[in-house]
Short mmCIF file of C-alpha atoms in Angstrom, two decimals:
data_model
loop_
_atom_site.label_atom_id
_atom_site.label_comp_id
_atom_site.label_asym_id
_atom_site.label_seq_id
_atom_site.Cartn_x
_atom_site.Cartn_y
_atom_site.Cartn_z
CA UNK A 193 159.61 89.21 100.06
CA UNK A 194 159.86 92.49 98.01
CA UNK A 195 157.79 95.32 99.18
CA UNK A 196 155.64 96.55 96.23
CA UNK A 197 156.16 99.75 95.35
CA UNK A 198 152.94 101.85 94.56
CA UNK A 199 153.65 104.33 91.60
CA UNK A 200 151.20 106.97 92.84
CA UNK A 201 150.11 108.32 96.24
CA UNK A 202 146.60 109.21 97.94
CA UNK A 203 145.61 112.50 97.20
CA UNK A 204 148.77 113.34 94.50
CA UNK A 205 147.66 115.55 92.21
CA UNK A 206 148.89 114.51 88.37
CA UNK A 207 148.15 115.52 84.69
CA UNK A 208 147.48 112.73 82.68
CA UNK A 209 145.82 111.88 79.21
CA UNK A 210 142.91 109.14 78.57
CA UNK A 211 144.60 106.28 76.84
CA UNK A 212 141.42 103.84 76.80
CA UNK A 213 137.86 103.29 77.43
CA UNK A 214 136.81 100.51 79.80
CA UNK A 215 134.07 98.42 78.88
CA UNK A 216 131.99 100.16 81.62
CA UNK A 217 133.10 103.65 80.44
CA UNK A 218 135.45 104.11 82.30
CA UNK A 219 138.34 106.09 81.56
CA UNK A 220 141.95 104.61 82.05
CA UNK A 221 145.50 106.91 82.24
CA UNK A 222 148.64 105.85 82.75
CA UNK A 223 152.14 106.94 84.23
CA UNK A 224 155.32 107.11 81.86
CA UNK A 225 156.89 104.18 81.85
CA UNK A 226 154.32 102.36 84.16
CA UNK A 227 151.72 100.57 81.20
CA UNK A 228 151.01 98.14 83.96
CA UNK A 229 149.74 100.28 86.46
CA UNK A 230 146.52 101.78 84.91
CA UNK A 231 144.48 105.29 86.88
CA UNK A 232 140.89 104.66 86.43
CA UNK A 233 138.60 108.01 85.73
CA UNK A 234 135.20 108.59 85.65
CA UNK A 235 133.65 110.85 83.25
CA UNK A 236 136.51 110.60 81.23
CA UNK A 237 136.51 110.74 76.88
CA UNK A 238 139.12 109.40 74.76
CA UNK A 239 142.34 111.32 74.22
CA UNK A 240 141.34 113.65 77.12
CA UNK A 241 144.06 115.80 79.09
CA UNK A 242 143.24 116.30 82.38
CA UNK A 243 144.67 117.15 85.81
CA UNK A 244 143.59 114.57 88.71
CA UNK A 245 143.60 114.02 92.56
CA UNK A 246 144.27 110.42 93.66
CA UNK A 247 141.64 108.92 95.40
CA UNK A 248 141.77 105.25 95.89
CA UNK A 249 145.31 103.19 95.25
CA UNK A 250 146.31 99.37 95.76
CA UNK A 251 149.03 97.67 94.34
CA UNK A 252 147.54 96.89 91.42
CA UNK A 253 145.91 100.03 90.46
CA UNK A 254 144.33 103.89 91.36
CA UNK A 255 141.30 105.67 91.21
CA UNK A 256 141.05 109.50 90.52
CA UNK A 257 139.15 112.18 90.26
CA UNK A 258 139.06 114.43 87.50
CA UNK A 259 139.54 118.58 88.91
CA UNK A 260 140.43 120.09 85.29
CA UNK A 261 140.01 119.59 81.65
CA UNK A 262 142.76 120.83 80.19
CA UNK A 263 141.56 119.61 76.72
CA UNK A 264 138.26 118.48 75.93
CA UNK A 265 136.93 115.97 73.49
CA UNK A 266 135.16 117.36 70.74
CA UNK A 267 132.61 114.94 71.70
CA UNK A 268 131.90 116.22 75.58
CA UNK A 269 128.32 117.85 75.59
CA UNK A 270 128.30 118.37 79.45
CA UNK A 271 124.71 117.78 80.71
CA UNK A 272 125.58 119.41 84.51
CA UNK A 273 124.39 116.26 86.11
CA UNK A 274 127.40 115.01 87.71
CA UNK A 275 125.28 113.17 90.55
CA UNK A 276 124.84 111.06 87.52
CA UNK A 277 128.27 110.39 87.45
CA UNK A 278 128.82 109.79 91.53
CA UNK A 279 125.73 107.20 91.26
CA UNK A 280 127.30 105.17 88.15
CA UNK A 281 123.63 105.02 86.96
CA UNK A 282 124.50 107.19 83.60
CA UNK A 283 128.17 107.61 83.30
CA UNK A 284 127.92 108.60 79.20
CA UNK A 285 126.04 111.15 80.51
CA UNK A 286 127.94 114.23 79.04
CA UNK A 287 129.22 112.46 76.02
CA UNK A 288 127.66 113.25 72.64
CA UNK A 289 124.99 110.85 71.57
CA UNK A 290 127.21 110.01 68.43
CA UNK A 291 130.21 109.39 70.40
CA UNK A 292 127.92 107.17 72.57
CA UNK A 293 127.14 104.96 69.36
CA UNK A 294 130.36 104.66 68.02
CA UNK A 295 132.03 103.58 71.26
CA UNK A 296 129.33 101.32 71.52
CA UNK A 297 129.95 99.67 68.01
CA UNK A 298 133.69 99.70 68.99
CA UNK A 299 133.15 97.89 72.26
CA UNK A 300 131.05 94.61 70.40
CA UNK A 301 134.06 94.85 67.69
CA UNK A 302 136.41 94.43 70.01
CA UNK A 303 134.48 91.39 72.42
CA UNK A 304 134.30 90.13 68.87
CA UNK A 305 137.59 90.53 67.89
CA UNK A 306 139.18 89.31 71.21
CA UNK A 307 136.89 85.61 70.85
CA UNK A 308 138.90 85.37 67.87
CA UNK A 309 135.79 85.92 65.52
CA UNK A 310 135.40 87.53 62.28
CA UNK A 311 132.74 89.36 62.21
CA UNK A 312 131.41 92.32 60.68
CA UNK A 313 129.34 94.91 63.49
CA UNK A 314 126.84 97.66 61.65
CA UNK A 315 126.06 100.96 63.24
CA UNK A 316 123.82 100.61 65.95
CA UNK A 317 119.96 100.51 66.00
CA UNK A 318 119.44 103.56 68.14
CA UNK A 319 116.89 105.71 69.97
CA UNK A 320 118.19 109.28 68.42
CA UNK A 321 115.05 110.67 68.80
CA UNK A 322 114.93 110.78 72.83
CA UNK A 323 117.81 108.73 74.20
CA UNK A 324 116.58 109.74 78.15
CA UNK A 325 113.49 109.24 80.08
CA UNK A 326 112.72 105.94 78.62
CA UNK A 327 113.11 103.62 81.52
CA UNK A 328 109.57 101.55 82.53
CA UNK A 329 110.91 100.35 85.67
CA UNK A 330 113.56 101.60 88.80
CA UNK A 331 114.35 100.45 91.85
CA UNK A 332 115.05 103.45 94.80
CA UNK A 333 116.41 103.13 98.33
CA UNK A 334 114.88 104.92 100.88
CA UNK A 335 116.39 106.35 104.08
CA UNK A 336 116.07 108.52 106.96
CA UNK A 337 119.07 110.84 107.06
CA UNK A 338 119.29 114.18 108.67
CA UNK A 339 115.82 114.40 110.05
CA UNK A 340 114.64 113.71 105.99
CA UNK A 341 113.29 110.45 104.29
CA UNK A 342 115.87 110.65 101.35
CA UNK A 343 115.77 108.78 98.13
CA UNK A 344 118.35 108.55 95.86
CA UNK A 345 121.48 106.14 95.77
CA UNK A 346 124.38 104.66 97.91
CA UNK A 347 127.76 106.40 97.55
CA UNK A 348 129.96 103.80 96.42
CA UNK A 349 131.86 101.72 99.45
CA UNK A 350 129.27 103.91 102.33
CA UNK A 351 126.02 103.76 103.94
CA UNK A 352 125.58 107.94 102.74
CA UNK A 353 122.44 108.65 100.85
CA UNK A 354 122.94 110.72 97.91
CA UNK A 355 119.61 112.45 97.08
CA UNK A 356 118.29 112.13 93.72
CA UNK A 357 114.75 113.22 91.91
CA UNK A 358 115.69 113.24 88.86
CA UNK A 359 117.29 109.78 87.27
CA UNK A 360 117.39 111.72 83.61
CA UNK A 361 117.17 107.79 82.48
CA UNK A 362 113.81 107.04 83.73
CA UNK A 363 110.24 108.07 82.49
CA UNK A 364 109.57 111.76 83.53
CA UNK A 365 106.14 110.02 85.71
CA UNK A 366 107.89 107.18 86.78
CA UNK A 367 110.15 109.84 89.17
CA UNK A 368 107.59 112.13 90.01
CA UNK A 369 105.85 108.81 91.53
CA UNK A 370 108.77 107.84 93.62
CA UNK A 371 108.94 111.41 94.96
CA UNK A 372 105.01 111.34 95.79
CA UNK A 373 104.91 108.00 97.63
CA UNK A 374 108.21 109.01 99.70
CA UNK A 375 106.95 111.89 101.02
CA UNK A 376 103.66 110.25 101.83
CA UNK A 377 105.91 107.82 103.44
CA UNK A 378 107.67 110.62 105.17
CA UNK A 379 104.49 112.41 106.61
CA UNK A 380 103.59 109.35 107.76
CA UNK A 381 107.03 108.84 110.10
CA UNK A 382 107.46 105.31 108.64
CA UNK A 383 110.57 103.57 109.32
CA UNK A 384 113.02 102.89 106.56
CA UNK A 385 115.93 100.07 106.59
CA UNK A 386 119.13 101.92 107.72
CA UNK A 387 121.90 99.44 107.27
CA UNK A 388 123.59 100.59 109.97
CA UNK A 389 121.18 100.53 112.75
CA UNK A 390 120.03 96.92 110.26
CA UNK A 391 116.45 97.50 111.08
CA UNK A 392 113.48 99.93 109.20
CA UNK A 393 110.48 98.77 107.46
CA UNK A 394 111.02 100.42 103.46
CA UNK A 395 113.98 99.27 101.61
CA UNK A 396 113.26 100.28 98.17
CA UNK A 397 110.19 101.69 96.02
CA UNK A 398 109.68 100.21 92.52
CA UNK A 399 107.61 101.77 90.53
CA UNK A 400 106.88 100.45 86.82
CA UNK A 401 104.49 101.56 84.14
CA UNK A 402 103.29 100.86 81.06
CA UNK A 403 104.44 102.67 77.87
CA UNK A 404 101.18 102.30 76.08
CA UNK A 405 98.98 101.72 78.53
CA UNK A 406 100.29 104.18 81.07
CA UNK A 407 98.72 102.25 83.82
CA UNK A 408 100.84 102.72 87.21
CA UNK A 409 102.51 99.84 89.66
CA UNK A 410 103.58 100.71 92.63
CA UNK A 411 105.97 98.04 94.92
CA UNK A 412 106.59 98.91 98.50
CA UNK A 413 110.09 96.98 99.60
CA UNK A 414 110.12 95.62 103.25
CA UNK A 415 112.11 94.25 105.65
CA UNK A 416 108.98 94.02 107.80
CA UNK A 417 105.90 91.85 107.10
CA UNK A 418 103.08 94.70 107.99
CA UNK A 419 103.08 98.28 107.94
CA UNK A 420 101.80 100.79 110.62
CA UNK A 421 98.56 101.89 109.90
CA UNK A 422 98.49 100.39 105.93
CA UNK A 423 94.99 101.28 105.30
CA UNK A 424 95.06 105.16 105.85
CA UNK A 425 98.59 104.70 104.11
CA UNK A 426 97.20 103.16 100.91
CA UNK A 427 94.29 105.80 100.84
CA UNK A 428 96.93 108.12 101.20
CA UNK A 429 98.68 106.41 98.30
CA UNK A 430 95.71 106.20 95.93
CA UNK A 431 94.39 109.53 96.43
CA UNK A 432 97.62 110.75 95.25
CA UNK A 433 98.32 108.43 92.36
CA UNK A 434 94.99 108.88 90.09
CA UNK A 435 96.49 106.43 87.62
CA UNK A 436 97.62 103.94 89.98
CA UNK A 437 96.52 100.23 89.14
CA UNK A 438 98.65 98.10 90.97
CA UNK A 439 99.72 98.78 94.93
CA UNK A 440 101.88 95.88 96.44
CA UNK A 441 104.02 95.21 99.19
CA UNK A 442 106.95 92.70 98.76
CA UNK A 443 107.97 91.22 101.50
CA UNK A 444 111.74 91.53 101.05
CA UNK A 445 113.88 91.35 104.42
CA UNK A 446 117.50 92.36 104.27
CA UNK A 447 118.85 89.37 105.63
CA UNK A 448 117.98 87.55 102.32
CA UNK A 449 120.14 88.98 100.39
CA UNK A 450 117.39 89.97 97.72
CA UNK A 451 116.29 93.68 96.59
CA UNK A 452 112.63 91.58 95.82
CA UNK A 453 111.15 88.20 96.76
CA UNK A 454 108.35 86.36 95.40
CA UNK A 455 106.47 87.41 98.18
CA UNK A 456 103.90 89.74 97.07
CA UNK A 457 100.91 91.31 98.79
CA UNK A 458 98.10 93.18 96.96
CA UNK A 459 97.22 96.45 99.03
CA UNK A 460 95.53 98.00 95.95
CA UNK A 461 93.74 97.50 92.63
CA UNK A 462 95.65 94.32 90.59
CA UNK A 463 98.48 92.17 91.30
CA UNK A 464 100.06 92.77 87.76
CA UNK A 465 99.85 96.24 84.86
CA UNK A 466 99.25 95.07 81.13
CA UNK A 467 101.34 96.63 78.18
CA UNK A 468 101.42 96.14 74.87
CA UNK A 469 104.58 95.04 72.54
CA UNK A 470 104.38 94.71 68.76
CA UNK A 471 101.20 94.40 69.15
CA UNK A 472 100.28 91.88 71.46
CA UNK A 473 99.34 92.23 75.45
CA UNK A 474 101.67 91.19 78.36
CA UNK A 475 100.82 91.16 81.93
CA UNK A 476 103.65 92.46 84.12
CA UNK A 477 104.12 91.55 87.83
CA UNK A 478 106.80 92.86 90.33
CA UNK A 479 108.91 90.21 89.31
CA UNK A 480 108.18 89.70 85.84
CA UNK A 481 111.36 89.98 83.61
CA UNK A 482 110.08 92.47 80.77
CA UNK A 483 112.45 94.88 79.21
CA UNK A 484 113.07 99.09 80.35
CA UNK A 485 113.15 100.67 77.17
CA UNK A 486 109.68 99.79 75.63
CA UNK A 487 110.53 101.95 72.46
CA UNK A 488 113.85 99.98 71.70
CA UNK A 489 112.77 96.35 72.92
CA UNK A 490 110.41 96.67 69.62
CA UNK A 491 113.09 97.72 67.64
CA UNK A 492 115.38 94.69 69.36
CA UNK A 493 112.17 92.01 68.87
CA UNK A 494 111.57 93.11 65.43
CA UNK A 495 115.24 93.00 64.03
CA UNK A 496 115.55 89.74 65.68
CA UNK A 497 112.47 88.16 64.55
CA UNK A 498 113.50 89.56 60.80
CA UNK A 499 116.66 88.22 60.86
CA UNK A 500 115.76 85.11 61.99
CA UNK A 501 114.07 84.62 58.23
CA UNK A 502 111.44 83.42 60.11
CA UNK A 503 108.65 80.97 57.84
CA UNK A 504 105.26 79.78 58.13
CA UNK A 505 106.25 76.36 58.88
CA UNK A 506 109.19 76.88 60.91
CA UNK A 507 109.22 75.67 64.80
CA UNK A 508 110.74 78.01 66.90
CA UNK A 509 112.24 77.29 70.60
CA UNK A 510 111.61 80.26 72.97
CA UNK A 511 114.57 80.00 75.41
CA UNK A 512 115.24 81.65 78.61
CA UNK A 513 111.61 82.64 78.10
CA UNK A 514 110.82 84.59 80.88
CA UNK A 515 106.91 86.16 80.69
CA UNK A 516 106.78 84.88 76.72
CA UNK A 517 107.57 88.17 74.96
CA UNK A 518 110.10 87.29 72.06
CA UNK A 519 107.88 83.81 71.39
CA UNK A 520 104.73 85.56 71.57
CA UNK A 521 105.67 88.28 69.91
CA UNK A 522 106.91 85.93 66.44
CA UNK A 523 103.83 83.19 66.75
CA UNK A 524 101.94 84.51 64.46
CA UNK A 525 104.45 84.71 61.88
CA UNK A 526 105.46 80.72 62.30
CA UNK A 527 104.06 77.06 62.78
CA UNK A 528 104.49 76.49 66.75
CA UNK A 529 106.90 78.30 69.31
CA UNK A 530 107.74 76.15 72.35
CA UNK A 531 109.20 78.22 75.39
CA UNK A 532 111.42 77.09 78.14
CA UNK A 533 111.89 79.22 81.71
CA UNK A 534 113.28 77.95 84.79
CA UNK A 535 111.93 80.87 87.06
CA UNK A 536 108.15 79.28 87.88
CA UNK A 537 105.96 82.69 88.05
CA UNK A 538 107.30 83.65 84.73
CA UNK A 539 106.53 80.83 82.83
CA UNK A 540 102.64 81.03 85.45
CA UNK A 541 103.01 84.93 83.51
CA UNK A 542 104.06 83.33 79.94
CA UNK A 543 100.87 80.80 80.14
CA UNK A 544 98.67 83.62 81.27
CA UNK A 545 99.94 85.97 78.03
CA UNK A 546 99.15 82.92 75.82
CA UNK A 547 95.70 83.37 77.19
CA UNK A 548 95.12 87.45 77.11
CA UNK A 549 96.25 87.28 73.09
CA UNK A 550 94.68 83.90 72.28
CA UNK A 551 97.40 82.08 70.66
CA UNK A 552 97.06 78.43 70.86
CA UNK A 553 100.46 77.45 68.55
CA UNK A 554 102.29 78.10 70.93
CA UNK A 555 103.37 76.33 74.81
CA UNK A 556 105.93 76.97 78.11
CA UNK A 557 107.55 74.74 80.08
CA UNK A 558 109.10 75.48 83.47
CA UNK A 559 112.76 74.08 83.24
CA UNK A 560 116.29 74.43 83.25
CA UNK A 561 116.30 74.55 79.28
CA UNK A 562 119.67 72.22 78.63
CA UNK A 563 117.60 69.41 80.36
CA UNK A 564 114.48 70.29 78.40
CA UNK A 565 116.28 70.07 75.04
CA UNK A 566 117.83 66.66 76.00
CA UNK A 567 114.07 65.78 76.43
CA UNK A 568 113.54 67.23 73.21
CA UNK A 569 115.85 66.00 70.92
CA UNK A 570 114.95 62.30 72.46
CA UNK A 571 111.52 63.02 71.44
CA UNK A 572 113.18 63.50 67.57
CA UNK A 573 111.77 67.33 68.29
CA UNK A 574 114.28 69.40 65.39
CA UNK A 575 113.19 72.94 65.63
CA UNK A 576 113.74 75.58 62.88
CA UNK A 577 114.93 78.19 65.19
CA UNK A 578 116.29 78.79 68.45
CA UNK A 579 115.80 82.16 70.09
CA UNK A 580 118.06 83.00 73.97
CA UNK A 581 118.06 85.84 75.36
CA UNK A 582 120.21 85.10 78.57
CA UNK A 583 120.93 87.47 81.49
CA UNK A 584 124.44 88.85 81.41
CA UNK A 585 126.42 86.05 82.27
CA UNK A 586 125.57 84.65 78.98
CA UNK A 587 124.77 80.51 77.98
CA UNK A 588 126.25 77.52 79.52
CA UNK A 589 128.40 75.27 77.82
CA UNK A 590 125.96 72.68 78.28
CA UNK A 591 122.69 74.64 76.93
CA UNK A 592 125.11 75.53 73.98
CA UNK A 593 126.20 71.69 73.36
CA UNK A 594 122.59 70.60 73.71
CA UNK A 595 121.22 73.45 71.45
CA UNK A 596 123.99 72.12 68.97
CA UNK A 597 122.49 68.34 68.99
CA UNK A 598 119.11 69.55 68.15
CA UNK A 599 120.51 70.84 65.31
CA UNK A 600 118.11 73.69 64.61
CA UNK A 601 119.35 75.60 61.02
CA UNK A 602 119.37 78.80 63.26
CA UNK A 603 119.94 80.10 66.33
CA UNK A 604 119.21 83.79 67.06
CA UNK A 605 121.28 85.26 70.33
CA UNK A 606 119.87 88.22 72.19
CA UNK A 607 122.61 89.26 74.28
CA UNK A 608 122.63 92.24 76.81
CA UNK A 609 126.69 91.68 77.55
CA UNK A 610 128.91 91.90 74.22
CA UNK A 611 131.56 90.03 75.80
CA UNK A 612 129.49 86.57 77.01
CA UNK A 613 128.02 87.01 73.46
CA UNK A 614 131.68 86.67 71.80
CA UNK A 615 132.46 83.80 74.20
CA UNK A 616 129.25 81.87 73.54
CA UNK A 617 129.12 82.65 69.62
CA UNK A 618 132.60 81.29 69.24
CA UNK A 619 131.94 77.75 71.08
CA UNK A 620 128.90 77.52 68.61
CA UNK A 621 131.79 77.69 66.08
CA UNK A 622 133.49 74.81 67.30
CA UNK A 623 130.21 72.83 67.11
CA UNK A 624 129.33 73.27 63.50
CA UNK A 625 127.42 77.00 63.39
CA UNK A 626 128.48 80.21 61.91
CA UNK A 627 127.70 83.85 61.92
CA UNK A 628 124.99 84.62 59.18
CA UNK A 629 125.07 88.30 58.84
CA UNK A 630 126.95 90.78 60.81
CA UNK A 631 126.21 91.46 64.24
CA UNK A 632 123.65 93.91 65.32
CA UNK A 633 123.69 96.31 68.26
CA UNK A 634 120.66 97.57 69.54
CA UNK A 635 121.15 100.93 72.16
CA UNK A 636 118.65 99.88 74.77
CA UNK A 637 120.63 101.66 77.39
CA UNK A 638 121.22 105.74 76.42
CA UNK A 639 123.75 107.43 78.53
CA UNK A 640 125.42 104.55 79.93
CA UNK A 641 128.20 101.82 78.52
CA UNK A 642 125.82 98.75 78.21
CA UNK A 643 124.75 97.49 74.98
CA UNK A 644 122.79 94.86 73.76
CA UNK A 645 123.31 92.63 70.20
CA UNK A 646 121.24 90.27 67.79
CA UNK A 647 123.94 87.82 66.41
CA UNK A 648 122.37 85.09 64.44
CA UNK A 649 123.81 81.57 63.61
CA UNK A 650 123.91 79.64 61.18
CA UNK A 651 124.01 75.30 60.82
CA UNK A 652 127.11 74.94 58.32
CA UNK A 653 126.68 71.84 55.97
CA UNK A 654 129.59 69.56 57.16
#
């Protein structure tokens, strides 16, 4: 067999030029004469020249690191966070808000393009405003390192923790919390998971909190069922935390293989914070699905509900429900919504939001949702409109088949991964539905490379 020569070696130094973008944002150089062979760089802008050290190679392909700029983008506005760009948690960071945008648009375009669709993609809906600090909810690891309780992130391939305070994504309070309970934690000589030792009581500490109603959740991650001494550690907790509503401890051991379980314990106040969304009230738990950017999930809801020309006597299917917040957020403006979720607590949540904004047009089912519209259409149910809003791996083919037999005159698609969107959008196509409109983005996500779109669907007249 032929050895495989490797074009570049570990540690080379090179000067190369950004040819490409990754869909993650990452940039991509090549060697003359070697297309095939690609360098990937982070923190990298279109059309860049830079000089790089070689830091990771396989046959296939290398990773570098960027020393120099020898010429800039026009569109680098360098924020001097480059932990930013070591965690992966904003790696648009030091591009240009614009540039953001427009690689954004250019990124559905493409996913677009490359499902074979024709379809036109308008400037984004975007949070120009603000475009940081907007995050409800995060998720930090905790760990003792160097005589410290750290919290911050995971270098990439390790078990190092990079400190970090400030996330620059996440709501200014929402930080200052996680600092607060981890040094309580810290005085306090509580054990935290190290994954090398595989024992420790913290994993994580999520914190969310409500954009209007500012109240405060607090989840305590553990690989252990109990805590040493939890009642002076909760009136440690809440005598720091004046807004706190919500203390919890989720019961979360490592060997799961989850960051959370369904296995919550109330140490303080409620078991869920209440927010509000155009309008209306949702309850939110530690697991409930509800969306980061409170500001732009409006803006997402309400150009989705528009453009799905939405009437007073239309029936509307609410699918991949989660706690009810597209359905409820539209039943006022329609004849019934009927929701579908598989995941049990969030459809207990969806019932329970029904309740808090007394709306009786509108009902949740927990099920896998193909099944539930093979019930459906059985039951000669043929609704108006069909709202999903999938996680990122997008629809089945069989949820997209059985949406297609009920025959609804639209379907709306929330999508938070261009590319599943493109894939899904053009097997509608084959089963009698085409794109009404063009396709909106919606920035949700400010300083990194995700994206979300609103693509709606219309029944063709065979």
């Amino acid at each position: 067999m032929a050895k495989t020569i490797v074009p570049v070696k570990l540690h080379e130094k090179l000067a190369v030029t950004i040819k490409e973008i990754r869909q993650n944002g990452m940039g991509m150089a090549f060697l003359e004469g070697r297309p095939d062979y690609p360098i990937y760089l982070a923190d990298a802008m279109l059309g860049e020249e830079v000089e790089i050290d070689i830091i990771q190679v396989d046959k296939y392909s290398a990773y570098g690191k960027i020393l120099t700029w020898v010429k800039e983008s026009t569109g680098r506005k360098n924020q001097n966070r480059q932990y930013l760009i070591e965690a992966g948690t904003a790696p648009l960071v030091n591009w240009a808000y614009a540039n953001q945008k427009e690689f954004k648009q250019q990124i559905v375009e493409k996913n677009f393009y490359d499902a074979g669709l024709e379809v036109t993609v308008v400037n984004p809906i975007t949070m120009d405003t603000t475009p940081t600090y907007y995050r409800n909810k995060t998720v930090v690891p905790l760990k003792w390192q160097d005589g410290q309780l750290l919290s911050g992130f995971y270098q990439r391939g390790s078990h190092h923790l990079v400190p970090m305070e400030d996330y620059y994504v996440n709501d200014a309070r929402v930080d200052e919390v996680i600092v607060i309970v981890r040094e309580i934690l810290a005085k306090r000589g509580v054990s935290a998971y190290d994954p090398d030792q595989e024992e420790g009581a913290i994993r994580y500490v999520m914190v969310r909190r409500g954009y209007y109603s500012q109240q405060l959740m607090v989840v305590l991650v553990t690989n252990e069922k109990n805590l040493p001494d939890e009642a002076g550690l909760v009136a440690d907790i809440v005598e720091a935390l004046p807004d706190l509503t919500s203390l919890i401890l989720n019961f979360a051991p490592k060997k799961d293989y989850v960051q959370l379980s369904a296995n919550n314990r109330v140490l303080f106040g409620q078991a869920t914070i209440e927010d509000t969304l155009l309008g209306k009230k949702f309850l939110i738990g530690p697991n409930s699905f509800y969306q980061v950017n409170p500001v732009m999930t409006e803006k997402l809801y309400q150009k989705a509900a528009d453009l799905a020309d939405l009437k007073p006597t239309d029936v509307v299917v609410d699918a991949y429900a989660g706690i009810g917040t597209i359905g409820i957020s539209v039943a006022d403006r329609v004849k019934e919504v009927i929701g579908v979720e598989v995941v049990p607590g969030a459809v207990m949540d969806a019932k329970k939001n029904l309740a808090l904004n007394q709306i009786d047009n509108a009902s949740y089912i927990e099920r896998d949702a193909p099944d539930q519209f093979e019930d459906w259409q059985k039951q000669g149910i043929q609704p108006d409109v069909v709202f999903v809003d999938p996680p990122r791996r997008g629809l089945t083919p069989k949820l997209i088949e059985k949406t297609a037999e009920m025959g609804p005159d639209r379907v709306v698609y929330v999508s938070c991964n261009p590319v599943t969107a493109a894939r899904d959008v053009a097997l509608f196509k084959d089963l009698s539905y085409e794109v009404k409109g063009p396709v909106v983005p919606v920035d949700q996500f400010p300083q990194t490379a995700h994206i979300e779109t609103i693509t709606v669907l219309q029944k063709r007249e065979d």
